[in-house]
XYZ file of C-alpha atoms in Angstrom:
769
model
C -47.071 25.364 3.977
C -43.660 23.752 4.217
C -41.607 25.371 6.961
C -38.100 24.790 8.222
C -38.482 22.663 11.371
C -35.418 24.103 12.989
C -36.621 27.639 12.486
C -40.030 26.707 13.685
C -38.582 25.068 16.771
C -36.372 28.049 17.559
C -39.157 30.543 17.137
C -41.784 28.597 18.931
C -40.222 27.106 21.929
C -42.526 26.353 24.747
C -42.184 28.788 27.664
C -40.726 26.222 29.981
C -37.938 25.466 27.471
C -36.939 29.084 26.737
C -33.767 30.296 28.548
C -34.174 32.879 31.206
C -32.878 36.291 30.366
C -30.656 36.406 33.464
C -28.704 33.206 32.516
C -25.438 33.646 30.439
C -25.451 32.674 26.805
C -22.762 29.975 26.073
C -21.724 31.664 22.819
C -21.245 35.028 24.488
C -19.311 33.313 27.281
C -16.776 31.819 24.884
C -16.270 35.170 23.208
C -15.718 36.717 26.573
C -13.127 34.125 27.564
C -11.235 34.637 24.291
C -11.164 38.375 24.874
C -9.797 37.827 28.351
C -7.090 35.493 27.016
C -6.116 38.007 24.327
C -6.009 40.811 26.859
C -3.977 38.669 29.262
C -1.523 37.610 26.519
C -1.107 41.196 25.381
C -0.623 42.312 28.959
C 1.948 39.569 29.517
C 3.775 40.511 26.307
C 3.734 44.179 27.221
C 4.983 43.376 30.704
C 7.742 41.098 29.353
C 8.771 43.691 26.783
C 8.740 46.371 29.423
C 10.809 44.241 31.751
C 13.193 43.439 28.873
C 13.592 47.116 28.020
C 13.933 47.945 31.700
C 16.498 45.160 32.157
C 18.407 46.379 29.101
C 18.324 49.973 30.319
C 19.309 48.842 33.772
C 22.267 46.820 32.430
C 23.253 49.720 30.217
C 22.958 52.011 33.199
C 25.049 49.614 35.272
C 27.740 49.567 32.592
C 27.832 53.364 32.650
C 27.606 53.754 36.407
C 30.458 54.152 38.831
C 31.906 50.856 39.987
C 33.542 49.896 43.292
C 37.323 50.245 43.089
C 39.710 47.308 42.865
C 42.319 47.831 45.600
C 44.536 44.777 45.112
C 48.254 45.505 44.595
C 48.091 44.575 40.898
C 45.064 46.850 40.412
C 46.804 49.775 42.076
C 49.767 49.152 39.777
C 47.491 48.945 36.743
C 45.891 52.276 37.648
C 49.224 53.946 36.925
C 48.861 53.004 33.250
C 45.763 55.136 32.792
C 45.812 58.878 32.413
C 43.512 61.632 31.204
C 45.451 61.724 27.919
C 44.397 58.147 27.191
C 40.728 58.799 28.005
C 38.642 59.232 24.838
C 35.908 61.078 26.766
C 37.969 63.678 28.625
C 39.136 65.764 25.643
C 37.113 64.629 22.609
C 38.381 67.453 20.397
C 41.970 66.308 20.851
C 40.902 62.703 20.565
C 39.931 63.085 16.927
C 43.597 63.510 16.057
C 44.913 61.455 18.937
C 48.343 59.925 18.311
C 49.886 57.291 20.552
C 52.898 58.266 22.611
C 55.086 61.318 22.757
C 55.747 62.813 19.364
C 53.021 60.674 17.898
C 51.689 63.418 15.710
C 54.332 62.813 13.084
C 53.304 59.189 12.935
C 49.747 60.268 12.513
C 50.674 62.539 9.619
C 52.563 59.771 7.902
C 49.530 57.514 8.160
C 47.381 60.126 6.485
C 49.466 59.869 3.335
C 47.431 57.029 1.900
C 46.572 58.131 -1.603
C 45.235 56.393 -4.681
C 45.173 52.658 -5.255
C 48.751 52.007 -4.238
C 50.272 48.574 -4.805
C 50.588 46.099 -1.987
C 53.839 46.366 -0.105
C 55.866 43.203 -0.600
C 57.127 43.150 2.948
C 53.613 43.502 4.291
C 52.394 40.703 2.030
C 55.152 38.479 3.333
C 54.042 39.079 6.910
C 50.444 38.239 6.004
C 51.443 35.083 4.159
C 53.718 33.871 6.925
C 50.696 33.317 9.145
C 49.657 30.520 6.786
C 52.894 28.545 6.794
C 52.487 26.722 10.099
C 55.619 25.503 11.842
C 57.938 26.946 9.215
C 57.521 30.451 10.518
C 56.690 29.732 14.141
C 59.740 31.644 15.322
C 59.109 34.434 12.834
C 55.524 34.720 13.987
C 56.545 34.794 17.642
C 59.044 37.534 16.812
C 56.370 39.585 15.038
C 56.023 42.028 17.899
C 57.095 45.587 18.448
C 60.266 44.550 20.183
C 61.579 45.761 23.482
C 59.623 48.313 25.444
C 60.702 51.853 24.733
C 60.926 52.639 28.386
C 58.313 55.413 28.435
C 56.692 55.915 31.816
C 53.408 54.077 32.412
C 53.278 52.386 29.020
C 52.331 48.776 28.477
C 55.336 46.729 27.319
C 54.972 44.706 24.154
C 53.725 41.180 24.735
C 57.084 39.482 24.373
C 58.640 41.771 26.965
C 55.710 41.213 29.323
C 56.119 37.443 29.066
C 59.874 37.595 29.641
C 59.350 39.810 32.690
C 56.871 37.304 34.081
C 59.412 34.498 33.615
C 62.137 36.649 35.195
C 59.916 37.170 38.226
C 59.492 33.395 38.563
C 63.231 32.735 38.219
C 64.131 35.433 40.744
C 61.440 34.570 43.296
C 62.811 33.626 46.740
C 63.563 29.955 47.246
C 60.940 28.254 49.396
C 62.838 25.194 50.551
C 60.964 21.920 50.260
C 58.002 23.576 48.515
C 60.131 24.255 45.454
C 60.547 21.341 43.051
C 63.931 20.030 41.999
C 63.218 21.050 38.411
C 62.504 24.643 39.462
C 65.706 24.731 41.499
C 67.677 23.727 38.389
C 66.035 26.394 36.239
C 66.821 29.044 38.846
C 70.424 27.861 39.089
C 70.821 28.047 35.318
C 69.432 31.592 35.277
C 71.636 32.640 38.185
C 74.841 31.425 36.517
C 73.788 33.155 33.299
C 73.316 36.447 35.144
C 76.817 36.133 36.621
C 78.702 38.324 34.160
C 82.064 38.051 35.941
C 82.766 34.310 35.728
C 83.060 34.149 31.894
C 85.501 37.065 31.980
C 87.860 35.065 34.194
C 88.116 32.040 31.904
C 87.862 33.971 28.597
C 88.116 31.651 25.526
C 89.463 28.644 27.443
C 86.129 26.713 27.632
C 85.627 26.877 23.868
C 89.204 25.795 23.091
C 88.869 22.901 25.542
C 85.674 21.827 23.787
C 87.461 21.942 20.418
C 90.084 19.532 21.740
C 87.326 17.176 22.862
C 85.896 17.316 19.339
C 89.241 16.357 17.792
C 90.933 19.741 17.589
C 91.113 22.346 14.861
C 94.016 22.710 12.478
C 93.622 26.522 12.493
C 94.350 26.821 16.232
C 96.400 23.690 16.854
C 96.426 19.967 16.228
C 93.504 18.296 14.446
C 92.627 14.633 14.664
C 90.894 14.501 11.323
C 87.445 12.954 11.417
C 84.991 12.089 8.691
C 82.972 15.100 7.521
C 79.590 13.513 8.334
C 80.809 12.337 11.742
C 81.657 15.902 12.810
C 78.464 17.296 11.295
C 76.322 14.691 13.085
C 77.991 15.433 16.413
C 77.444 19.186 16.124
C 73.777 18.826 15.214
C 72.879 16.189 17.809
C 74.865 17.408 20.824
C 75.246 21.149 20.303
C 72.148 22.262 18.349
C 74.425 23.580 15.606
C 73.215 23.286 12.001
C 75.876 24.677 9.654
C 74.508 23.638 6.242
C 70.783 23.186 6.818
C 68.377 23.592 9.718
C 66.302 20.800 11.264
C 63.217 21.251 13.401
C 59.831 19.628 14.037
C 56.380 20.830 13.072
C 53.041 19.887 11.482
C 52.288 19.665 7.777
C 50.352 22.762 6.703
C 48.190 20.637 4.380
C 47.259 18.181 7.128
C 44.878 19.055 9.959
C 45.987 16.135 12.125
C 48.254 16.510 15.139
C 51.065 14.551 13.486
C 54.443 16.271 13.456
C 57.249 15.757 10.956
C 60.975 16.341 10.708
C 61.405 19.526 8.674
C 64.523 20.577 6.781
C 65.152 24.156 5.712
C 67.840 26.634 4.751
C 70.323 27.532 7.519
C 70.728 30.978 9.019
C 73.552 32.869 7.328
C 75.532 35.464 9.258
C 75.377 38.087 6.506
C 72.489 39.798 4.668
C 71.445 38.228 1.371
C 70.172 40.223 -1.619
C 67.362 38.794 -3.750
C 67.023 39.681 -7.427
C 63.324 39.481 -8.253
C 64.031 39.508 -12.004
C 66.582 36.715 -12.174
C 65.223 34.924 -9.088
C 68.749 34.581 -7.729
C 70.315 35.386 -4.383
C 73.758 36.650 -3.521
C 75.569 37.869 -0.449
C 75.232 41.620 -0.133
C 78.664 42.935 -1.293
C 78.719 45.958 1.021
C 78.623 43.700 4.092
C 81.349 41.259 3.079
C 84.184 43.426 4.363
C 82.631 43.791 7.867
C 82.019 40.030 7.759
C 85.676 39.405 6.921
C 86.844 41.731 9.711
C 84.636 40.016 12.294
C 86.027 36.640 11.201
C 89.551 37.915 11.841
C 88.545 39.245 15.247
C 87.087 35.888 16.258
C 90.279 34.097 15.214
C 92.332 36.572 17.225
C 90.199 35.971 20.322
C 90.820 32.233 19.884
C 94.584 32.772 19.743
C 95.035 32.136 16.019
C 98.142 33.893 14.584
C 97.283 36.875 12.362
C 99.222 35.412 9.424
C 96.566 32.695 9.106
C 93.614 35.073 9.062
C 93.577 35.916 5.364
C 93.568 32.341 4.123
C 91.053 30.864 6.532
C 88.664 33.818 6.560
C 88.857 34.094 2.768
C 87.897 30.431 2.313
C 85.190 30.713 4.976
C 83.575 33.665 3.179
C 83.919 31.997 -0.224
C 82.130 28.852 0.968
C 79.443 30.866 2.743
C 78.620 32.999 -0.290
C 78.585 29.939 -2.567
C 75.987 28.269 -0.386
C 73.891 31.435 -0.110
C 73.227 31.795 -3.843
C 70.629 28.986 -3.764
C 68.580 30.482 -0.930
C 65.311 32.257 -1.684
C 62.913 34.427 0.330
C 59.736 33.022 1.784
C 57.337 34.749 -0.605
C 59.136 33.249 -3.614
C 59.106 29.760 -2.112
C 55.396 30.154 -1.434
C 54.721 31.173 -5.013
C 56.794 28.278 -6.388
C 55.274 25.742 -3.974
C 58.674 24.851 -2.545
C 57.387 24.644 1.015
C 56.387 21.383 2.716
C 57.820 19.175 -0.021
C 57.221 15.597 1.150
C 60.105 13.219 0.520
C 61.430 10.038 2.120
C 64.866 10.005 3.726
C 65.954 7.449 1.154
C 64.872 9.684 -1.730
C 66.566 12.671 -0.079
C 69.789 10.652 0.086
C 69.566 10.147 -3.667
C 69.179 13.820 -4.585
C 71.621 15.142 -1.939
C 74.195 12.378 -1.413
C 76.919 14.432 0.306
C 75.026 14.245 3.606
C 74.490 10.972 5.457
C 70.854 11.832 6.120
C 69.814 8.738 8.021
C 72.794 8.860 10.401
C 72.325 12.591 11.007
C 68.615 12.387 11.730
C 68.968 9.272 13.884
C 71.543 11.109 16.014
C 69.447 14.286 16.291
C 66.331 12.396 17.374
C 67.825 9.575 19.401
C 66.474 7.376 20.881
C 63.477 7.581 18.503
C 63.461 5.062 15.643
C 64.176 6.825 12.333
C 64.146 4.781 9.103
C 64.836 5.311 5.397
C 61.128 5.202 4.603
C 60.188 8.024 6.981
C 58.721 11.151 5.390
C 60.443 14.482 5.990
C 59.265 17.930 4.854
C 61.768 20.004 2.867
C 61.196 23.734 2.400
C 63.684 24.457 -0.371
C 64.773 21.302 -2.177
C 66.796 23.228 -4.818
C 68.929 24.672 -2.018
C 69.458 21.227 -0.451
C 70.587 19.815 -3.803
C 72.901 22.810 -4.366
C 74.293 22.494 -0.821
C 75.106 18.807 -1.356
C 76.886 19.489 -4.654
C 78.827 22.391 -3.093
C 80.050 20.161 -0.267
C 81.138 17.495 -2.781
C 83.122 20.065 -4.778
C 84.772 21.582 -1.702
C 85.775 18.196 -0.373
C 87.673 17.700 -3.618
C 89.256 21.175 -3.260
C 90.173 20.366 0.341
C 92.168 17.313 -0.760
C 93.937 19.275 -3.498
C 94.675 22.428 -1.461
C 95.471 20.688 1.807
C 93.177 23.042 3.714
C 90.078 22.398 5.789
C 87.439 24.987 4.765
C 84.492 22.662 5.459
C 85.721 21.921 8.980
C 86.451 25.609 9.619
C 82.948 26.483 8.416
C 81.457 24.044 10.949
C 83.668 25.364 13.785
C 82.557 28.942 13.073
C 78.941 27.779 13.168
C 79.583 26.156 16.563
C 81.180 29.378 17.787
C 78.062 31.351 16.835
C 75.934 28.891 18.820
C 78.108 29.216 21.928
C 78.779 32.988 21.939
C 76.079 33.584 24.607
C 78.157 31.430 27.003
C 81.525 33.075 26.271
C 83.090 36.239 27.631
C 81.910 39.691 26.570
C 84.569 40.133 23.857
C 82.841 37.588 21.648
C 79.419 39.090 22.200
C 80.732 42.589 21.478
C 82.333 41.390 18.224
C 79.026 39.921 17.165
C 77.224 43.101 18.211
C 79.619 45.343 16.268
C 79.073 43.299 13.126
C 75.297 43.496 13.566
C 75.532 47.282 13.780
C 77.735 47.337 10.669
C 75.045 45.428 8.761
C 72.359 47.953 9.672
C 70.935 46.535 12.904
C 69.605 49.617 14.704
C 67.920 47.822 17.605
C 69.406 48.692 20.950
C 71.194 45.972 22.842
C 68.931 43.829 25.002
C 69.736 43.804 28.734
C 71.475 40.761 30.121
C 68.387 39.559 32.031
C 66.448 39.492 28.759
C 69.020 37.239 27.110
C 69.314 35.002 30.179
C 65.551 34.501 30.366
C 65.517 33.502 26.693
C 68.348 31.009 27.218
C 66.602 29.535 30.265
C 63.378 29.170 28.300
C 65.175 27.201 25.573
C 65.998 24.405 28.000
C 63.253 24.661 30.620
C 60.266 25.519 28.432
C 57.984 22.815 29.885
C 58.727 23.844 33.463
C 58.265 27.568 32.831
C 55.063 27.030 30.880
C 53.705 25.062 33.839
C 54.760 27.823 36.255
C 53.172 30.581 34.145
C 49.876 28.728 34.102
C 49.918 28.117 37.853
C 50.577 31.779 38.613
C 48.598 33.604 35.936
C 46.110 31.588 33.859
C 43.358 30.377 36.161
C 39.591 29.886 35.632
C 39.173 33.521 34.534
C 41.464 32.828 31.571
C 39.300 29.919 30.412
C 36.196 32.109 30.648
C 37.764 34.891 28.608
C 38.786 32.448 25.861
C 35.264 30.974 25.750
C 33.565 34.382 25.610
C 35.845 35.818 22.934
C 35.560 32.778 20.663
C 31.774 32.568 21.115
C 31.456 36.234 20.193
C 33.797 35.738 17.245
C 31.675 32.895 15.849
C 28.574 35.078 16.073
C 30.382 37.877 14.284
C 31.414 35.619 11.410
C 27.932 34.149 11.108
C 26.627 37.668 10.472
C 29.006 38.286 7.555
C 27.783 38.721 4.000
C 29.808 36.133 2.094
C 30.586 36.340 -1.615
C 30.495 32.602 -2.195
C 28.238 30.145 -0.383
C 30.543 27.186 -0.888
C 33.586 28.874 0.619
C 31.505 30.438 3.410
C 30.122 27.029 4.404
C 33.629 25.600 4.492
C 35.027 28.477 6.565
C 32.138 28.599 9.024
C 32.077 24.817 9.488
C 35.811 24.812 10.045
C 35.634 27.604 12.615
C 32.755 25.895 14.431
C 34.705 22.629 14.539
C 37.776 24.219 16.098
C 38.160 24.020 19.856
C 40.068 26.851 21.544
C 41.951 25.644 24.605
C 44.499 27.028 26.964
C 47.043 24.262 27.255
C 48.553 21.119 25.801
C 49.716 17.904 27.395
C 53.065 19.530 28.124
C 51.378 22.161 30.290
C 49.528 19.499 32.307
C 52.633 17.804 33.706
C 52.676 17.652 37.503
C 55.696 18.403 39.680
C 56.816 14.761 39.850
C 56.711 14.420 36.061
C 58.615 17.669 35.643
C 61.283 16.492 38.078
C 61.640 13.285 36.062
C 61.900 15.274 32.828
C 64.950 17.153 34.144
C 66.374 14.359 36.319
C 69.540 13.914 34.227
C 70.429 17.616 34.258
C 73.437 18.361 36.451
C 74.326 22.050 36.742
C 77.445 23.730 38.114
C 77.397 26.654 40.525
C 79.808 28.969 38.675
C 80.295 27.423 35.246
C 77.760 28.856 32.844
C 79.550 27.432 29.784
C 79.054 23.896 31.083
C 75.462 24.671 32.041
C 74.835 26.123 28.595
C 75.931 22.852 26.987
C 73.424 21.085 29.260
C 70.720 23.428 27.992
C 71.530 22.479 24.375
C 71.024 18.807 25.286
C 67.651 19.700 26.827
C 66.732 21.483 23.616
C 67.464 18.282 21.677
C 65.207 16.313 24.013
C 62.454 18.854 23.513
C 62.614 18.236 19.748
C 62.310 14.511 20.380
C 59.252 14.982 22.600
C 57.616 17.101 19.957
C 58.245 14.504 17.252
C 57.110 11.543 19.348
C 54.147 13.074 21.185
C 53.261 16.111 19.103
C 53.414 18.365 22.160
C 55.410 21.476 22.852
C 55.221 24.127 25.538
C 53.062 26.535 23.541
C 52.578 28.460 26.759
C 55.744 30.435 26.084
C 54.449 31.680 22.775
C 52.557 34.969 22.561
C 50.142 34.252 19.708
C 47.489 31.554 19.119
C 48.163 28.684 16.712
C 46.211 25.811 15.176
C 47.052 22.199 15.986
C 44.705 19.690 14.369
C 41.197 20.662 15.478
C 42.454 22.776 18.360
C 43.288 26.447 18.586
C 46.093 26.643 21.123
C 45.803 29.795 23.220
C 49.216 30.038 24.920
C 49.311 30.757 28.639
C 52.107 33.209 27.814
C 49.399 35.675 26.741
C 47.897 35.777 30.261
C 50.554 37.791 32.064
C 50.688 41.232 33.628
C 49.867 43.932 32.701
C 47.465 42.474 30.097
C 45.640 40.065 32.380
C 45.243 39.115 36.011
C 42.594 37.090 37.796
C 41.961 39.948 40.264
C 41.685 42.645 37.577
C 38.278 44.147 36.797
C 36.840 42.123 33.916
C 36.464 45.307 31.895
C 40.253 45.650 31.982
C 40.905 41.999 31.055
C 38.448 42.050 28.161
C 39.424 45.514 26.917
C 43.121 44.648 26.797
C 43.746 40.937 26.281
C 40.236 40.271 24.944
C 40.704 42.713 22.069
C 44.259 41.510 21.359
C 43.089 37.898 21.312
C 40.238 38.756 18.926
C 42.705 40.378 16.523
C 45.060 37.404 16.732
C 42.244 34.970 15.989
C 40.909 36.992 13.054
C 44.391 37.166 11.519
C 44.982 33.467 12.150
C 41.640 32.164 10.878
C 40.802 34.644 8.108
C 44.005 35.973 6.510
C 42.177 36.674 3.215
C 38.786 37.767 4.505
C 38.690 40.827 2.221
C 38.444 38.473 -0.794
C 35.803 36.226 0.791
C 33.212 38.580 2.312
C 31.714 41.976 1.500
C 31.766 43.456 4.993
C 35.511 44.187 5.266
C 35.404 46.489 2.245
C 32.144 48.285 3.038
C 32.718 48.706 6.767
C 36.372 49.704 6.484
C 35.701 52.287 3.787
C 32.843 53.707 5.852
C 35.149 54.045 8.874
C 37.858 55.548 6.658
C 35.534 58.119 5.107
C 34.431 59.288 8.546
C 38.026 59.506 9.672
C 38.782 61.720 6.689
C 35.720 63.840 7.426
C 37.132 64.909 10.793
C 40.811 65.129 9.843
C 40.754 66.563 6.320
C 38.745 68.825 4.077
C 35.530 66.839 3.410
C 35.695 67.905 -0.229
C 39.005 66.077 -0.619
C 37.893 62.868 1.095
C 37.245 61.110 -2.194
C 40.862 61.535 -3.303
C 42.151 59.287 -0.522
C 41.564 55.543 -0.706
C 42.903 52.470 1.026
C 44.665 49.473 -0.536
C 43.050 46.076 0.188
C 45.512 45.137 2.945
C 44.695 48.268 4.939
C 40.969 47.819 4.317
C 41.267 44.375 5.852
C 43.228 45.642 8.856
C 40.698 48.405 9.557
C 37.934 45.810 9.488
C 39.892 43.413 11.719
C 40.601 46.123 14.289
C 36.986 47.350 14.337
C 35.619 43.802 14.458
C 37.988 42.908 17.301
C 36.678 45.839 19.332
C 33.095 44.697 18.718
C 33.922 41.069 19.536
C 35.715 42.006 22.768
C 32.815 44.238 23.813
C 30.292 41.484 23.074
C 32.435 39.030 25.050
C 32.606 41.420 27.999
C 28.817 41.757 27.991
C 28.539 37.957 28.182
C 30.832 38.013 31.193
C 28.990 40.948 32.766
C 25.691 39.070 32.485
C 27.185 36.220 34.537
C 29.124 38.482 36.920
C 27.329 41.845 37.266
C 29.297 42.689 40.414
C 32.585 43.771 38.878
C 35.131 46.304 40.104
C 36.903 49.111 38.276
C 39.927 51.415 38.309
C 40.436 55.157 38.719
C 36.737 55.763 39.400
C 35.746 54.802 35.855
C 32.504 53.084 34.942
C 32.686 49.564 33.558
C 32.262 50.527 29.919
C 34.527 53.551 30.382
C 37.305 51.304 31.703
C 36.762 48.819 28.863
C 37.105 51.482 26.154
C 40.056 53.174 27.852
C 41.772 49.775 28.169
C 41.280 49.141 24.458
C 42.765 52.541 23.631
C 45.725 51.981 25.933
C 46.644 48.520 24.695
C 46.312 49.389 20.999
C 48.629 52.333 21.497
C 51.294 50.541 23.490
C 51.313 46.866 22.602
C 49.366 46.064 19.433
C 51.731 44.526 16.829
C 49.203 45.191 14.047
C 48.913 48.938 14.671
C 51.630 49.702 12.137
C 49.378 48.387 9.352
C 46.589 50.833 10.190
C 46.118 54.099 8.242
C 45.171 55.848 11.500
C 45.435 55.202 15.221
C 43.082 52.314 16.135
C 41.834 54.385 19.082
C 39.671 56.318 16.591
C 37.517 53.181 16.385
C 36.127 54.049 19.812
C 34.638 57.132 18.183
C 32.981 54.972 15.528
C 31.699 52.471 18.080
C 30.209 55.164 20.296
C 28.342 56.682 17.357
C 26.657 53.357 16.602
C 25.572 52.276 20.064
C 24.239 53.554 23.328
C 26.915 51.858 25.373
C 29.315 54.777 25.776
C 29.394 56.940 28.919
C 28.632 60.022 26.847
C 28.685 61.188 23.255
C 32.011 62.015 21.665
C 31.076 65.501 20.499
C 33.386 68.356 19.698
C 31.637 71.693 19.491
C 34.749 73.882 19.099
C 36.050 72.175 15.963
C 35.139 73.562 12.595
C 35.249 69.989 11.299
C 33.360 68.363 14.098
C 32.480 64.792 14.760
C 29.758 63.541 12.393
C 26.318 63.514 13.985
C 25.700 59.906 12.962
C 27.886 57.255 11.400
C 26.228 54.478 9.440
C 29.056 51.948 9.732
C 26.936 49.899 12.065
C 27.517 46.183 11.633
C 25.061 43.374 12.242
C 27.035 42.537 15.367
C 26.106 45.816 17.031
C 22.499 45.399 15.912
C 22.483 41.906 17.397
C 24.056 43.036 20.680
C 21.361 45.644 21.133
C 18.558 43.287 20.112
C 19.771 40.597 22.506
C 19.663 43.029 25.410
C 16.160 44.132 24.423
C 14.963 40.553 24.568
């Protein structure tokens, strides 16, 4: 019988070859080892997961626990800004309808009147578009703040006021002998003579009249040594920063991501309001303001000693020329739509289309000693106006010869007077102020220190930027910038984009940008700063003379910007893009928004959230057209807001226009980004301090509420107070000290809000792992 040998061998093994029953079987041993490995791996995983959950719960507990108090002088001062009224967890029922500031309820009611699909507000669109026009609107963007602090007790000032106060503190600090640089001594002397209100009153209009004689006189007030039109114009622009017919400044090309800067030519600033007809696309001087303009002209002539019988003729011609020039101006939104901005043209070509101006001579004088040639490219922001201005000057020069009058020269002298009013006696400033009020300016007059700080900054920007960084923006500032931008990049990666091509471009661009605190100008040492201001000679009691020195410094600053592409961005209050860099100005890092000794929860809740909003507005001005999240998340937040402030049955009748949807998303995203950034910082530095006995997270959220109420320039675009976003955040996370519940309201806080973004999911997942 054929049998399987292997089977036969296995079944019939001799006794001496059979394994003993007490010896382990190799197969069973391997199975046993595998089981042990599986059990060990599972145990290790369970232990790691448990430790991760424990670590997360411990960190969350730490964030909610009481923190040691910060007792430094700046912390004690900061504690005064926080009150029970600003605490979202002390009175949650009131917090649902919380309105910032005294009498805020009326503001809140106005914001609730957002009905239907209303059209975009033109003014609001202009503000959004201005962010995208680079250097052209740098000054407009820097002025896009709430203005001067309203003086309420314990409120944060707006950011511009905070920066100016920080500069004032530097300029008024006690002199420290040899430790103070020569450049700083000069800046303090300039500020001191500016603050001396009595000296200009003694000399009255004499300094200006003396200057006119040095410029060749003025036929209106005396003898006139007639000079060529372009000679006078060149002198005013190069030596006195006066640009009667067009403005000249330096900035980058919006279409070019390099750091190269160009000469830019734009419309001048007119002293009267200009009306724009959107149907005819024409401008004209507002008729109702021409009479106050005429009266102010007569008052200026009287202060300069001009006989009253000459007022009618000279003021009439001055107004006629001004209004003729103004008709070719156009508002920014129209120039954007017509692609009139950043028109590239050579100086030689500009001379051909606008021959009344000697362009090469003017620009060479303004930017001396830099070499300027006919082939250089300049950027023009309204070429039709420049052409119209040139033709107007040609026509008036002909009239001047026929009539025997000097309207063009008078126009330039009045422009010079406007430049120098800050250095003249109070009668000139009051005349200017009265005219501003007559034209509808309702802003209260700025205090003298405010104006003197601004004038000092114009000439000593590099020095003051250096001083601000030394005193305020240390290593903690660099860390905050890094954390906020890292969190922002994560947030944008989580977005649901509508178009892959555009999303790749935007994300790659944002990843390639490098946020940094300073530029080359900020890195100058004391010796280099002293050299920069070596030629400045200031008088002890002659502010007019010192003011002329400041105008020369301003001209040198333009030259440095054109030749080196650097400016003192530190004295700005909003980030900007320069090439592949995002410039975070040191002017943002001042009290009460930031201090190196503050608890990090305060720094990140205040300046961290403001910085996140600035960056989102700067980098993604049209995000609502590029991604789905802004619409879905903002409408979710809005519907929950309506559910606690209105009849839920009427919630569907109220909707938000796209601009407000975007702002709601930006504000909510900024809160998430700042919180994520703070958690990064807390992981590195778990031993933080706090204020007023608040936990870390409590202080962070209260800081966000405080700063959005007092100093957020974007709050006016929100349909509700941004502080309500704390309610939304707390419903979607376990980070809050306690739930925001309101049991005595008939329309109570929703049990659960589903506006949770991927960012919050990711934050929680990261802490679990």
